[in-house]
Short mmCIF file of C-alpha atoms and ligand atoms in Angstrom, two decimals:
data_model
loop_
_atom_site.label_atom_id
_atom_site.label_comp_id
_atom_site.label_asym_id
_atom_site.label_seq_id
_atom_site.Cartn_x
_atom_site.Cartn_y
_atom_site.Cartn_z
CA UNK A 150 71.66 94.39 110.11
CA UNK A 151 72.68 91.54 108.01
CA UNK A 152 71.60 93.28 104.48
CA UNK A 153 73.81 96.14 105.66
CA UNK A 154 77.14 93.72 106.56
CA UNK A 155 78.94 94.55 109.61
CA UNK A 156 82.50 93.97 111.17
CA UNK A 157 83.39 90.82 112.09
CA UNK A 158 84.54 91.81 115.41
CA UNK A 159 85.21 94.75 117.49
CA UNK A 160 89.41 94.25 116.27
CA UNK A 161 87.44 94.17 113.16
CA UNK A 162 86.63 97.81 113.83
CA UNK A 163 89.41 98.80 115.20
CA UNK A 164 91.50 98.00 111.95
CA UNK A 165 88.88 99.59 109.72
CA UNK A 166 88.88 102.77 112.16
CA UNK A 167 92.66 102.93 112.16
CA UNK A 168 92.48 102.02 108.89
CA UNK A 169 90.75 105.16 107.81
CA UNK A 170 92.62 107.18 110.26
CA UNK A 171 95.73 106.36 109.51
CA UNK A 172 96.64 107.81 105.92
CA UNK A 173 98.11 110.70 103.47
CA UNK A 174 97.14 112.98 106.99
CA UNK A 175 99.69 111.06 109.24
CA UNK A 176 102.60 111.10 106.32
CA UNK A 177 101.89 113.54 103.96
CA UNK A 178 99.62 116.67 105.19
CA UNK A 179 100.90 116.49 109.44
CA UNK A 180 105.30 116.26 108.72
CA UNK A 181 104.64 119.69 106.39
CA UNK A 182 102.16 121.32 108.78
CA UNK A 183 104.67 120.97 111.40
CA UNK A 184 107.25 122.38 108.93
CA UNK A 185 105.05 125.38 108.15
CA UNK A 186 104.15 125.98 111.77
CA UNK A 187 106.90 126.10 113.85
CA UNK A 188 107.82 122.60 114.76
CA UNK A 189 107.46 121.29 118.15
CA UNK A 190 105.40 123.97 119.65
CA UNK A 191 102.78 122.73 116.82
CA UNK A 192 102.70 119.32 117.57
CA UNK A 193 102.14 120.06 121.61
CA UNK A 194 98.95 121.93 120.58
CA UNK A 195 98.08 119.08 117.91
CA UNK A 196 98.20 116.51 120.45
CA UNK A 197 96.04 118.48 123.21
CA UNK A 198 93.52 119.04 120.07
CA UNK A 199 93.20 115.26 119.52
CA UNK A 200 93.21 114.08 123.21
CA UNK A 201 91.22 116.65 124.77
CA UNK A 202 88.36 117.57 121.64
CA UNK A 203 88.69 114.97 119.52
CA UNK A 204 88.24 111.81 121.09
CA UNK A 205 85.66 112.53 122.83
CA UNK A 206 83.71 113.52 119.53
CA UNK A 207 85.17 110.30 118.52
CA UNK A 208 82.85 108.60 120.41
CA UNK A 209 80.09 110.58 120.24
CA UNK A 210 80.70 109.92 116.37
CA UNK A 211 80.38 105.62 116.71
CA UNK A 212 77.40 105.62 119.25
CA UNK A 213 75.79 107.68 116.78
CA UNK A 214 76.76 105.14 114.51
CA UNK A 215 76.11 102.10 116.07
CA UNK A 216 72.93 103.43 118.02
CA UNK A 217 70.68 103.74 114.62
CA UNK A 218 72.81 101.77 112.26
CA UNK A 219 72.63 104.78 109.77
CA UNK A 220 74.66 106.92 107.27
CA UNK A 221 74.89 110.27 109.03
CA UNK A 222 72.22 112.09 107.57
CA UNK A 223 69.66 109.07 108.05
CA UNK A 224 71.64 108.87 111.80
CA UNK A 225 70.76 112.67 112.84
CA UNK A 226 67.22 112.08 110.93
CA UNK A 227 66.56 109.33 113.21
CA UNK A 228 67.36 110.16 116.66
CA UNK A 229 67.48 113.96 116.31
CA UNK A 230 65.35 116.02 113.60
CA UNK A 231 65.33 117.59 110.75
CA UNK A 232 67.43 120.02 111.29
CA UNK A 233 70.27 117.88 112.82
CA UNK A 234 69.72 115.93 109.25
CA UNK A 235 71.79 118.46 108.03
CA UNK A 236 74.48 118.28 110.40
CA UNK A 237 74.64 114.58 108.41
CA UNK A 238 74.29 116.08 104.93
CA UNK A 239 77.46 118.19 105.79
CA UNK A 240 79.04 115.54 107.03
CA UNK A 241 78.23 113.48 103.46
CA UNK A 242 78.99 116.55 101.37
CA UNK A 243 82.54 116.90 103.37
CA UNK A 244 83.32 113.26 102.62
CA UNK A 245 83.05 113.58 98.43
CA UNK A 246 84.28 116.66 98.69
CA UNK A 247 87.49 115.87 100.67
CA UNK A 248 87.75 112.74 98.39
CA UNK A 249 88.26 114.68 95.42
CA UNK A 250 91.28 116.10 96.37
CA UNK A 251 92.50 113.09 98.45
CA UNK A 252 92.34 111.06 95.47
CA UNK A 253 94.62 113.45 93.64
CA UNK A 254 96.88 113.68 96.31
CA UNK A 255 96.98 109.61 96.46
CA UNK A 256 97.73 109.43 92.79
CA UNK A 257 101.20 111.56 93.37
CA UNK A 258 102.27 109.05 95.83
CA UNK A 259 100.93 106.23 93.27
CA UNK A 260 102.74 108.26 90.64
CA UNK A 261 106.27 107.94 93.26
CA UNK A 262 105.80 104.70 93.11
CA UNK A 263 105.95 104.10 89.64
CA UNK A 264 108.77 106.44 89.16
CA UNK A 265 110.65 105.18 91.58
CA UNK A 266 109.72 101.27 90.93
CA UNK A 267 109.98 101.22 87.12
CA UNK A 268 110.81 104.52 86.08
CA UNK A 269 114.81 105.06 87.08
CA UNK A 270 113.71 107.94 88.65
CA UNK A 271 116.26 108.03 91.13
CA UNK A 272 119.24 108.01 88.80
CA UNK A 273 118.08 110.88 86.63
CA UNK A 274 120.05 113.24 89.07
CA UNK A 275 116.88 115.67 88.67
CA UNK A 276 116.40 118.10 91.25
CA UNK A 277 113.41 116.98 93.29
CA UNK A 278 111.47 119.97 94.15
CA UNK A 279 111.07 120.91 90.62
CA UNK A 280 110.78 117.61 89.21
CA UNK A 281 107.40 117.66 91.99
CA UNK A 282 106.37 121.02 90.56
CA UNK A 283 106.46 119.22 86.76
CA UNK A 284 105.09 116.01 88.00
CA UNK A 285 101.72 117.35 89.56
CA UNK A 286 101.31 120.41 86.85
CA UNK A 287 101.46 117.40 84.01
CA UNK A 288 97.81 116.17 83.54
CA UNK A 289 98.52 113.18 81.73
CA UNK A 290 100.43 111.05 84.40
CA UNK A 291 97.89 112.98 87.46
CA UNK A 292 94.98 111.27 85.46
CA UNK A 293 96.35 108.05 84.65
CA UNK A 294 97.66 107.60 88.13
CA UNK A 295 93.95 109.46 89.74
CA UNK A 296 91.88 107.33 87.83
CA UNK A 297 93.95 104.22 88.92
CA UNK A 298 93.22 105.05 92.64
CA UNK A 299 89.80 105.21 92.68
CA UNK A 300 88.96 102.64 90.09
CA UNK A 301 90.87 100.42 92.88
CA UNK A 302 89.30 102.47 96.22
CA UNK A 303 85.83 101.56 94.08
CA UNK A 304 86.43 97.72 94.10
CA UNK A 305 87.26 97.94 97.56
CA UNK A 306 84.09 99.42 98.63
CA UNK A 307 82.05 97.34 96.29
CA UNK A 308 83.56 94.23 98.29
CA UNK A 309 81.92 95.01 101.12
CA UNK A 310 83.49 96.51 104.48
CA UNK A 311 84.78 93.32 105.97
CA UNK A 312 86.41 91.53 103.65
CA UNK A 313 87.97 94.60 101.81
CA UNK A 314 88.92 96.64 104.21
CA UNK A 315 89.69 94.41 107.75
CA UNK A 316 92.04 92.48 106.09
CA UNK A 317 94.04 94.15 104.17
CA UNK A 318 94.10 96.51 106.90
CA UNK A 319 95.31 94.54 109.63
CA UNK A 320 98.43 92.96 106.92
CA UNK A 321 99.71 96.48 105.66
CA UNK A 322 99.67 98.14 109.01
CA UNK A 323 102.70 96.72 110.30
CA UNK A 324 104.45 96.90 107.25
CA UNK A 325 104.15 100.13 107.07
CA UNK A 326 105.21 100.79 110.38
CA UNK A 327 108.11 98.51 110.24
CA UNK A 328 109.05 100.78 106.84
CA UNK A 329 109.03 103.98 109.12
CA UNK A 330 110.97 102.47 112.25
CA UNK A 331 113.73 102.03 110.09
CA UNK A 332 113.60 104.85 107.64
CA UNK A 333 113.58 106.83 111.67
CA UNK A 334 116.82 104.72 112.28
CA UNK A 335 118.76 105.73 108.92
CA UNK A 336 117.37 109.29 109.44
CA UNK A 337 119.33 109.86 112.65
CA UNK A 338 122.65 108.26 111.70
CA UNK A 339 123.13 111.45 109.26
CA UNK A 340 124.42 115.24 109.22
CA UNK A 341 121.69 117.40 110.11
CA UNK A 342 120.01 115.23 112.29
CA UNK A 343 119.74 116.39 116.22
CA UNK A 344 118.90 119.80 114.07
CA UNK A 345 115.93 117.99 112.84
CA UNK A 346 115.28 116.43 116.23
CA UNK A 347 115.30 119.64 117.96
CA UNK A 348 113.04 121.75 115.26
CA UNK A 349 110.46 118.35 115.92
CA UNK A 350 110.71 118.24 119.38
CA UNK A 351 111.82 121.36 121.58
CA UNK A 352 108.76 123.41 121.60
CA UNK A 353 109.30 127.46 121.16
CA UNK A 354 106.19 128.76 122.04
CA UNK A 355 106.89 132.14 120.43
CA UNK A 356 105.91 130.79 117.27
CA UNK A 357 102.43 129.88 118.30
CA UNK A 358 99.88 132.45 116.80
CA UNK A 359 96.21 132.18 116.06
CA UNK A 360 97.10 130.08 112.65
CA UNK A 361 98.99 127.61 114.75
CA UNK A 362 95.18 126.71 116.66
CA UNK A 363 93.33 126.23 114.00
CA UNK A 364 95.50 124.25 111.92
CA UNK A 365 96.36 122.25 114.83
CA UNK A 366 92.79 121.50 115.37
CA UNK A 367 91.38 120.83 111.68
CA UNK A 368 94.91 118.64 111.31
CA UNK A 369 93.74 116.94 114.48
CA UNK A 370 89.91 116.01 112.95
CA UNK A 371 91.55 115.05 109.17
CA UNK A 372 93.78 113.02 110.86
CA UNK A 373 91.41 111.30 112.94
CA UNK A 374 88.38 111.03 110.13
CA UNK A 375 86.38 113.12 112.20
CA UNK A 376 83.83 115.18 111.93
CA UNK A 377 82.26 113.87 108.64
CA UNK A 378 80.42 110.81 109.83
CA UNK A 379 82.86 108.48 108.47
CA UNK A 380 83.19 106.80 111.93
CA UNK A 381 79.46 107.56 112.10
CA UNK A 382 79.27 105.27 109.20
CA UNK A 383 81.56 103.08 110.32
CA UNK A 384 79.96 102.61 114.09
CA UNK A 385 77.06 101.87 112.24
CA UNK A 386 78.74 98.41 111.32
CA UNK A 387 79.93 97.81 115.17
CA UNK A 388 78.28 94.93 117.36
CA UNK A 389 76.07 95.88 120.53
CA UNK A 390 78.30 93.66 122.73
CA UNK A 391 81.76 95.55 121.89
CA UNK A 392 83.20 98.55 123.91
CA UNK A 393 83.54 101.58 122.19
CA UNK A 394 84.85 103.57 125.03
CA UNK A 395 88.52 101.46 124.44
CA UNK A 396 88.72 101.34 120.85
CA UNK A 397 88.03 104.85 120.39
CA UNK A 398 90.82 105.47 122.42
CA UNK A 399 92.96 102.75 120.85
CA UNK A 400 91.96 104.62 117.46
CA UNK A 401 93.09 107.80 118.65
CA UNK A 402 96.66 106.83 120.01
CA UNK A 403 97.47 104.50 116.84
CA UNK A 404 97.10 107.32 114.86
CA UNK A 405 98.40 109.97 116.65
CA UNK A 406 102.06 107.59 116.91
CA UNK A 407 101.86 107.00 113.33
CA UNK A 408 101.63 110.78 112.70
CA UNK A 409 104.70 111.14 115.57
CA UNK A 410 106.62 108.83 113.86
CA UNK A 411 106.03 110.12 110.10
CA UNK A 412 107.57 113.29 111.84
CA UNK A 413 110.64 111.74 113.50
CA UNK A 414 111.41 110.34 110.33
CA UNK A 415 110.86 113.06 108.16
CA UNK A 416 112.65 116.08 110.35
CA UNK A 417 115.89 114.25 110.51
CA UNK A 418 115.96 113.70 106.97
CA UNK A 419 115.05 117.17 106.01
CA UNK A 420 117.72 118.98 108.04
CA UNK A 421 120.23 116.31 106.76
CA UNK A 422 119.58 118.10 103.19
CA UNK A 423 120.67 121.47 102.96
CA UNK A 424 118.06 121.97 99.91
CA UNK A 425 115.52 121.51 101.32
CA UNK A 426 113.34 123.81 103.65
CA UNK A 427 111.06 122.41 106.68
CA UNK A 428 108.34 124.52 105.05
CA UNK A 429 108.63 123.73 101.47
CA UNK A 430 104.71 123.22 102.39
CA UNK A 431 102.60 120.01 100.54
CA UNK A 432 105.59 118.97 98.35
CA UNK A 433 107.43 117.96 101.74
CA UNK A 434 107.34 114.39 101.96
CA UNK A 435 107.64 113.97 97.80
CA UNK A 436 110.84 116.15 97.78
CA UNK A 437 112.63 115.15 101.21
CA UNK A 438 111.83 111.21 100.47
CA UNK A 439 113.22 111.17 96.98
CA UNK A 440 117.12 112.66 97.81
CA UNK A 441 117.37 110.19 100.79
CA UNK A 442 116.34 107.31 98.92
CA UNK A 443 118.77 108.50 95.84
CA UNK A 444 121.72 108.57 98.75
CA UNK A 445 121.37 104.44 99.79
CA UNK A 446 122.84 103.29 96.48
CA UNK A 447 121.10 100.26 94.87
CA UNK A 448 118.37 99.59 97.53
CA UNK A 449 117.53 102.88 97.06
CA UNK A 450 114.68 101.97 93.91
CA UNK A 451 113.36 99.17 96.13
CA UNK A 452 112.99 101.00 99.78
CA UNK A 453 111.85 104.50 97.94
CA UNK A 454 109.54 102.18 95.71
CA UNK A 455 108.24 100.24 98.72
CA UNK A 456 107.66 103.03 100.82
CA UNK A 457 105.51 105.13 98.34
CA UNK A 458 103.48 101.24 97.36
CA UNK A 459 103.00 100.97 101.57
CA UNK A 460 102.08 104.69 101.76
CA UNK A 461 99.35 104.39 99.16
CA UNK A 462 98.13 101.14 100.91
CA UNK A 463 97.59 103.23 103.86
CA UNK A 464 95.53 106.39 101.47
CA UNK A 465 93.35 103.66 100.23
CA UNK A 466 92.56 102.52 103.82
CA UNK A 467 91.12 106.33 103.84
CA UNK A 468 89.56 106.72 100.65
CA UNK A 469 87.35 103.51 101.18
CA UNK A 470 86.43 104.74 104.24
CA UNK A 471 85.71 108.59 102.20
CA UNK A 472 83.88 107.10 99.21
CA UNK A 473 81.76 104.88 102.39
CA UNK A 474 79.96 107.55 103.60
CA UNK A 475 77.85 108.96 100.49
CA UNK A 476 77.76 105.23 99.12
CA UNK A 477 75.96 104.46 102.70
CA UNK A 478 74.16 107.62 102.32
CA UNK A 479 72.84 106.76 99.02
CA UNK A 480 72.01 102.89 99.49
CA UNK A 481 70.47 103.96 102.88
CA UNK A 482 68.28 106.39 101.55
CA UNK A 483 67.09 105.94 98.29
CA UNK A 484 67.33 101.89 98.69
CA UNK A 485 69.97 101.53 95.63
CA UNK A 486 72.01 98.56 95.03
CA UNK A 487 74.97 98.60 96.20
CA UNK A 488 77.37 97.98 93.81
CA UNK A 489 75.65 100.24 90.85
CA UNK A 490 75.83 103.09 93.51
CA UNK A 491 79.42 102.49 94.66
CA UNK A 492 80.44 102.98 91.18
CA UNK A 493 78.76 106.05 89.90
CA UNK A 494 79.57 107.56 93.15
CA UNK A 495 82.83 107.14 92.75
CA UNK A 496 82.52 108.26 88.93
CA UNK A 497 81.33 111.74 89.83
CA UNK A 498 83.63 112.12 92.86
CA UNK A 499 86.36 111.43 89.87
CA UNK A 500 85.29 114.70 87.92
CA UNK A 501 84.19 116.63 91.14
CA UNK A 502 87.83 116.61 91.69
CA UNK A 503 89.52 117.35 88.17
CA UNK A 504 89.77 121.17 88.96
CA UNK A 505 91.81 119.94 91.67
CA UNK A 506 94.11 117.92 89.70
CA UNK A 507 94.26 121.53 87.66
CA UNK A 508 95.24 123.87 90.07
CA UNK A 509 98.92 122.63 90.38
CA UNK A 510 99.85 124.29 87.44
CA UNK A 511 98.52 122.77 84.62
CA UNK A 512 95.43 125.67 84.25
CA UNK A 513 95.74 128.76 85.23
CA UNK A 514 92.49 129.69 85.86
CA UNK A 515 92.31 126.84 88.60
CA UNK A 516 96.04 127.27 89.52
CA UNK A 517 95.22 131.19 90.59
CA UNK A 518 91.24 130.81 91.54
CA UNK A 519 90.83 132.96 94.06
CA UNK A 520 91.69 135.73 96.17
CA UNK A 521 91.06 135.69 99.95
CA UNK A 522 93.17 135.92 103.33
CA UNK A 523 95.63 138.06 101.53
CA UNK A 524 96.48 136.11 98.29
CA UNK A 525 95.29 134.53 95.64
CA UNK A 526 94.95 130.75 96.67
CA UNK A 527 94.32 127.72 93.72
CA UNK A 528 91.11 125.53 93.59
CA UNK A 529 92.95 122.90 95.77
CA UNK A 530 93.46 124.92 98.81
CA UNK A 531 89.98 126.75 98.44
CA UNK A 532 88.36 123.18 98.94
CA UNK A 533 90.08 121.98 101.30
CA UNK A 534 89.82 125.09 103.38
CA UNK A 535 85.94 125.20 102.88
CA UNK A 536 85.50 121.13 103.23
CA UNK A 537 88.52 120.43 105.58
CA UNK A 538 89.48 123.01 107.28
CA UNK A 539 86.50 124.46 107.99
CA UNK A 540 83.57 122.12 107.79
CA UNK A 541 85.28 119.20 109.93
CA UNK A 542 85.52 121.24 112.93
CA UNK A 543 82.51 122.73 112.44
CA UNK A 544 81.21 119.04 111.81
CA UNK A 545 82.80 118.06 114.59
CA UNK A 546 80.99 120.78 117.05
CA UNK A 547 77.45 119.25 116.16
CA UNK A 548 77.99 116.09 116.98
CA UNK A 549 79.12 116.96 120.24
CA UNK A 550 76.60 119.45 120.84
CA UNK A 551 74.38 117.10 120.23
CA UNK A 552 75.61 114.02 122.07
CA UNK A 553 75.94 116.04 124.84
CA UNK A 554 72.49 118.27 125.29
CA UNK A 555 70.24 117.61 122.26
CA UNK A 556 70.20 113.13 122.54
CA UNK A 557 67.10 112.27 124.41
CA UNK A 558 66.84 109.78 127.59
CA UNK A 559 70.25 109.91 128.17
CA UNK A 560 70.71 108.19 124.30
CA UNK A 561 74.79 108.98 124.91
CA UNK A 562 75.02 107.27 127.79
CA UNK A 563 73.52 104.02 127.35
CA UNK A 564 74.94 103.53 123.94
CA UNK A 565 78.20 103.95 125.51
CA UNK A 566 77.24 100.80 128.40
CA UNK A 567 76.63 98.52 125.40
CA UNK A 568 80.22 96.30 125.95
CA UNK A 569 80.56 97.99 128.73
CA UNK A 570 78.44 98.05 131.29
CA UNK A 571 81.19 99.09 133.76
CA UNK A 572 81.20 102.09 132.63
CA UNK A 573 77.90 103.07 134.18
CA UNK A 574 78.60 105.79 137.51
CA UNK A 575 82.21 105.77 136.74
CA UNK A 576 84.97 109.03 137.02
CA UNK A 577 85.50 108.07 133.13
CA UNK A 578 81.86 108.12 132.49
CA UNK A 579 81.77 111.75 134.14
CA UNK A 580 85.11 112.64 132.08
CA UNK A 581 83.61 111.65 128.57
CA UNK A 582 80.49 113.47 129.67
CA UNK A 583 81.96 116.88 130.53
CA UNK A 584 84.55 116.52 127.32
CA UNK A 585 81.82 115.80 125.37
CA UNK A 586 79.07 118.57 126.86
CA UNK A 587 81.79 121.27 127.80
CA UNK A 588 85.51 121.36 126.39
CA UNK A 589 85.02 119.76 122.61
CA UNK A 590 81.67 122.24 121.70
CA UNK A 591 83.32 125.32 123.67
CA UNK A 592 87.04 124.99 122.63
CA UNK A 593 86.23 123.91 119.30
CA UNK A 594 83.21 126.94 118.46
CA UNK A 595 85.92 129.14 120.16
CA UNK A 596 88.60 127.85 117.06
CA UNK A 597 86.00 127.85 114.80
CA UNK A 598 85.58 131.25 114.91
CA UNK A 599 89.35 132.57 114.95
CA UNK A 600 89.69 130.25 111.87
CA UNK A 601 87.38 132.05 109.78
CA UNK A 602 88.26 135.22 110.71
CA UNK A 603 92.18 134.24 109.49
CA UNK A 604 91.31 132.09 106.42
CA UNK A 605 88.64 134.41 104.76
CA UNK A 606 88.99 137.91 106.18
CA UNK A 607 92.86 137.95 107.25
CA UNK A 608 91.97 139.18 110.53
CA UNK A 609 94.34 137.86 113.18
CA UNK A 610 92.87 138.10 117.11
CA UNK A 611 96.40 137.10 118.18
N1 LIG B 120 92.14 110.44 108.24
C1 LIG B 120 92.51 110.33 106.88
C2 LIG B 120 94.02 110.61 106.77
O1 LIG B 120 94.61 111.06 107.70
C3 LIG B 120 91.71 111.21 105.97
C4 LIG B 120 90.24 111.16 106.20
C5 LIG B 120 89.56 112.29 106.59
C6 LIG B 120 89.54 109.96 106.07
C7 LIG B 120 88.20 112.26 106.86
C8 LIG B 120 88.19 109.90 106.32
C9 LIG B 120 87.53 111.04 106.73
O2 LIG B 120 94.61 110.43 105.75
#
């Protein structure tokens, strides 16, 4: 235990947990899936997705974790068998893959923040949906600004998991909460606003369809780092004396408000812009933000600046807790030092995703990759439908499958009494156990299914 570090505490956790959770998923990916599909009816499913499946795989995830004290595939290798070892080397191979294109992703908002903080951007009068187009199809700034994030996700890591990531965790939090309450409070003082409101929050359930589901669902595991082993790997640093029956639970409801709130503040400010669409799709946030900001006068630079600087704080919460799993993977398995591995991991996670940083414009042969589902989709969207989309979920249904039936002498259980002995006999002990055993695997194999049928074959069932 002590070679491999642990949290300090079980708020230690907590803050690393919501740490990871709470990211470019809350504020970027969930205010433009909502915008794509449909608005409030979305978010009712997304909220019975993470509630009912996912928190319950949650902590299936950390006693997995915190039981052997292993990266996922040394986890499932331990206390299940061979096969289930590859349940973990999914979950490994999900985490560099979905880091490639995160880290892109966090370099536009790192690229914002430069614009916005030293570049005038703001009082260029450009029009911010195609100034986005030019600013993620132009390689230079994507790979200045890329290389930047993980160079600094990389020293993180190499720090160690406690004093990294708890602290600054537990300090940038709030501010970036704070930064949201009021940008929510400006939002609704303008034109437009109650239109936003009402898109956000008064469901029409015509507009659910198969696609709402399983977006809803993989949104719900992204969102909550599930699914991967990430909180696998992160359980594995938890104490035997803390409960993680309540901070799973804590987890889930932090992140869930923070991905509420990114949408009350976005909506409002969207519909206050007659430009701009709801479903102008993964350029939301970068093209809403921008014209509100431009509209406050001269605090614009510093709150637009400040919010793009908090937003990345929160990414890099997320992409330590990405580039954790293979590191732990690595060090676990093949006994390599630490530091050495944290940085050539992160090296070839760097190139892994320069097709990525490609396929927004700037190549054409990434930019139109592939055809399936109906169109021809670029090199972004093909990973993180394969690595995402698809392989969190289906992640996600193993490790409840086999918390549930395949963990022998009742290994669920009891690693759920440890800091909590109360628990033992309870209702909520039955709950978690028929979640667990019954809704997550069925509902989720169930969504699984209907998914790949829409994303690769275009066959809608409803
Ligand atoms: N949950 C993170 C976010 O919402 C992304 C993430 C996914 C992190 C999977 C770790 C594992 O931004």
């Amino acid at each position: 235990m002590a070679s491999r570090g642990g949290f300090s505490n079980r708020l230690g956790f907590i803050a690393a947990a919501a740490g990871s959770a709470v990211g470019l998923g809350n504020i970027w990916k969930f205010p433009y899936e909502v915008g794509e599909n449909g608005g409030a009816a979305f978010l009712v499913i997304y909220l019975a997705c993470a509630f009912l499946i996912c928190l319950p795989i949650m902590l299936a995830e950390t006693a997995i974790g915190r039981n052997t004290r292993l990266n996922p595939f040394g986890a499932f290798n331990k206390i299940g068998n061979r096969k289930w070892g590859l349940v973990g080397l999914l979950g490994v191979l999900s985490g560099i893959m979905i880091l490639s294109f995160y880290n892109v992703v966090a370099g536009w908002a790192f690229g914002y923040f430069i614009q916005i903080g030293f570049g005038g951007l703001l009082s260029k009068g450009v029009n911010y949906a195609e100034y986005f187009g030019g600013f993620v199809s132009d390689i230079t700034d994507n790979l200045l600004f890329s290389i930047g994030f993980m160079v600094l996700t990389a020293l993180i890591v190499a720090g160690g998991v406690q004093k990294g990531i708890e602290r600054w965790t537990k300090i940038l939090m709030p501010l970036l909460i704070t930064m949201i309450l009021g940008l929510i409070s400006y939002g609704l003082t303008l034109d437009g606003a109650m239109d936003g409101l009402s898109f956000y929050l008064v469901p029409d359930f015509g507009e659910i369809n198969a696609n709402t589901f399983y977006t809803a669902l993989a949104q719900a595991f992204f969102s909550l780092s599930l699914g991967m082993g990430a909180l696998i790997t992160y359980g594995s640093y938890v104490g035997k004396d803390d409960s993680i029956v309540g901070a799973a639970a804590l987890i889930t409801v932090a992140d869930i408000s923070i991905a509420f709130l990114a949408g009350l503040m976005i909506f409002p400010l969207v519909f206050s812009q007659p430009s701009i669409e709801a479903n102008a799709g993964p350029g939301l946030v970068f093209v809403a933000l921008p014209g509100i900001f431009e509209t406050m006068g001269g605090i614009g630079p510093f709150i637009g600046a400040s919010f793009f600087l908090l937003l990345c704080f929160a990414a890099l919460t997320s992409t330590v807790s990405l580039l954790e799993v293979p590191v732990a993977f690595v060090t676990d398995q093949f006994k390599t030092n630490r530091k050495k591995t944290v940085y050539l991991v992160a090296t070839f996670i760097f190139f892994v995703g320069l097709p990525t940083m490609l396929s927004q414009g700037a190549s054409d042969f990434f930019t139109n990759f592939i055809y399936y589902g109906g169109e021809d989709k670029d090199f972004f969207t093909l990973i993180e439908n394969v690595f995402s989309d698809l392989a969190l979920p289906l992640g996600g249904f193993f490790i409840a499958v086999f918390a549930g039936w395949s963990w022998k002498n009742k290994g669920f259980q009891k690693e759920l009494y440890f800091g909590n002995a109360a628990l033992e006999g309870t209702f909520l002990e039955k709950m978690i156990l028929f979640m667990v055993r019954f809704i997550s695997p069925f509902v989720v194999g169930a969504i699984f299914i209907i998914s790949v049928l829409q994303i690769f074959f275009n066959i809608s069932l409803f």
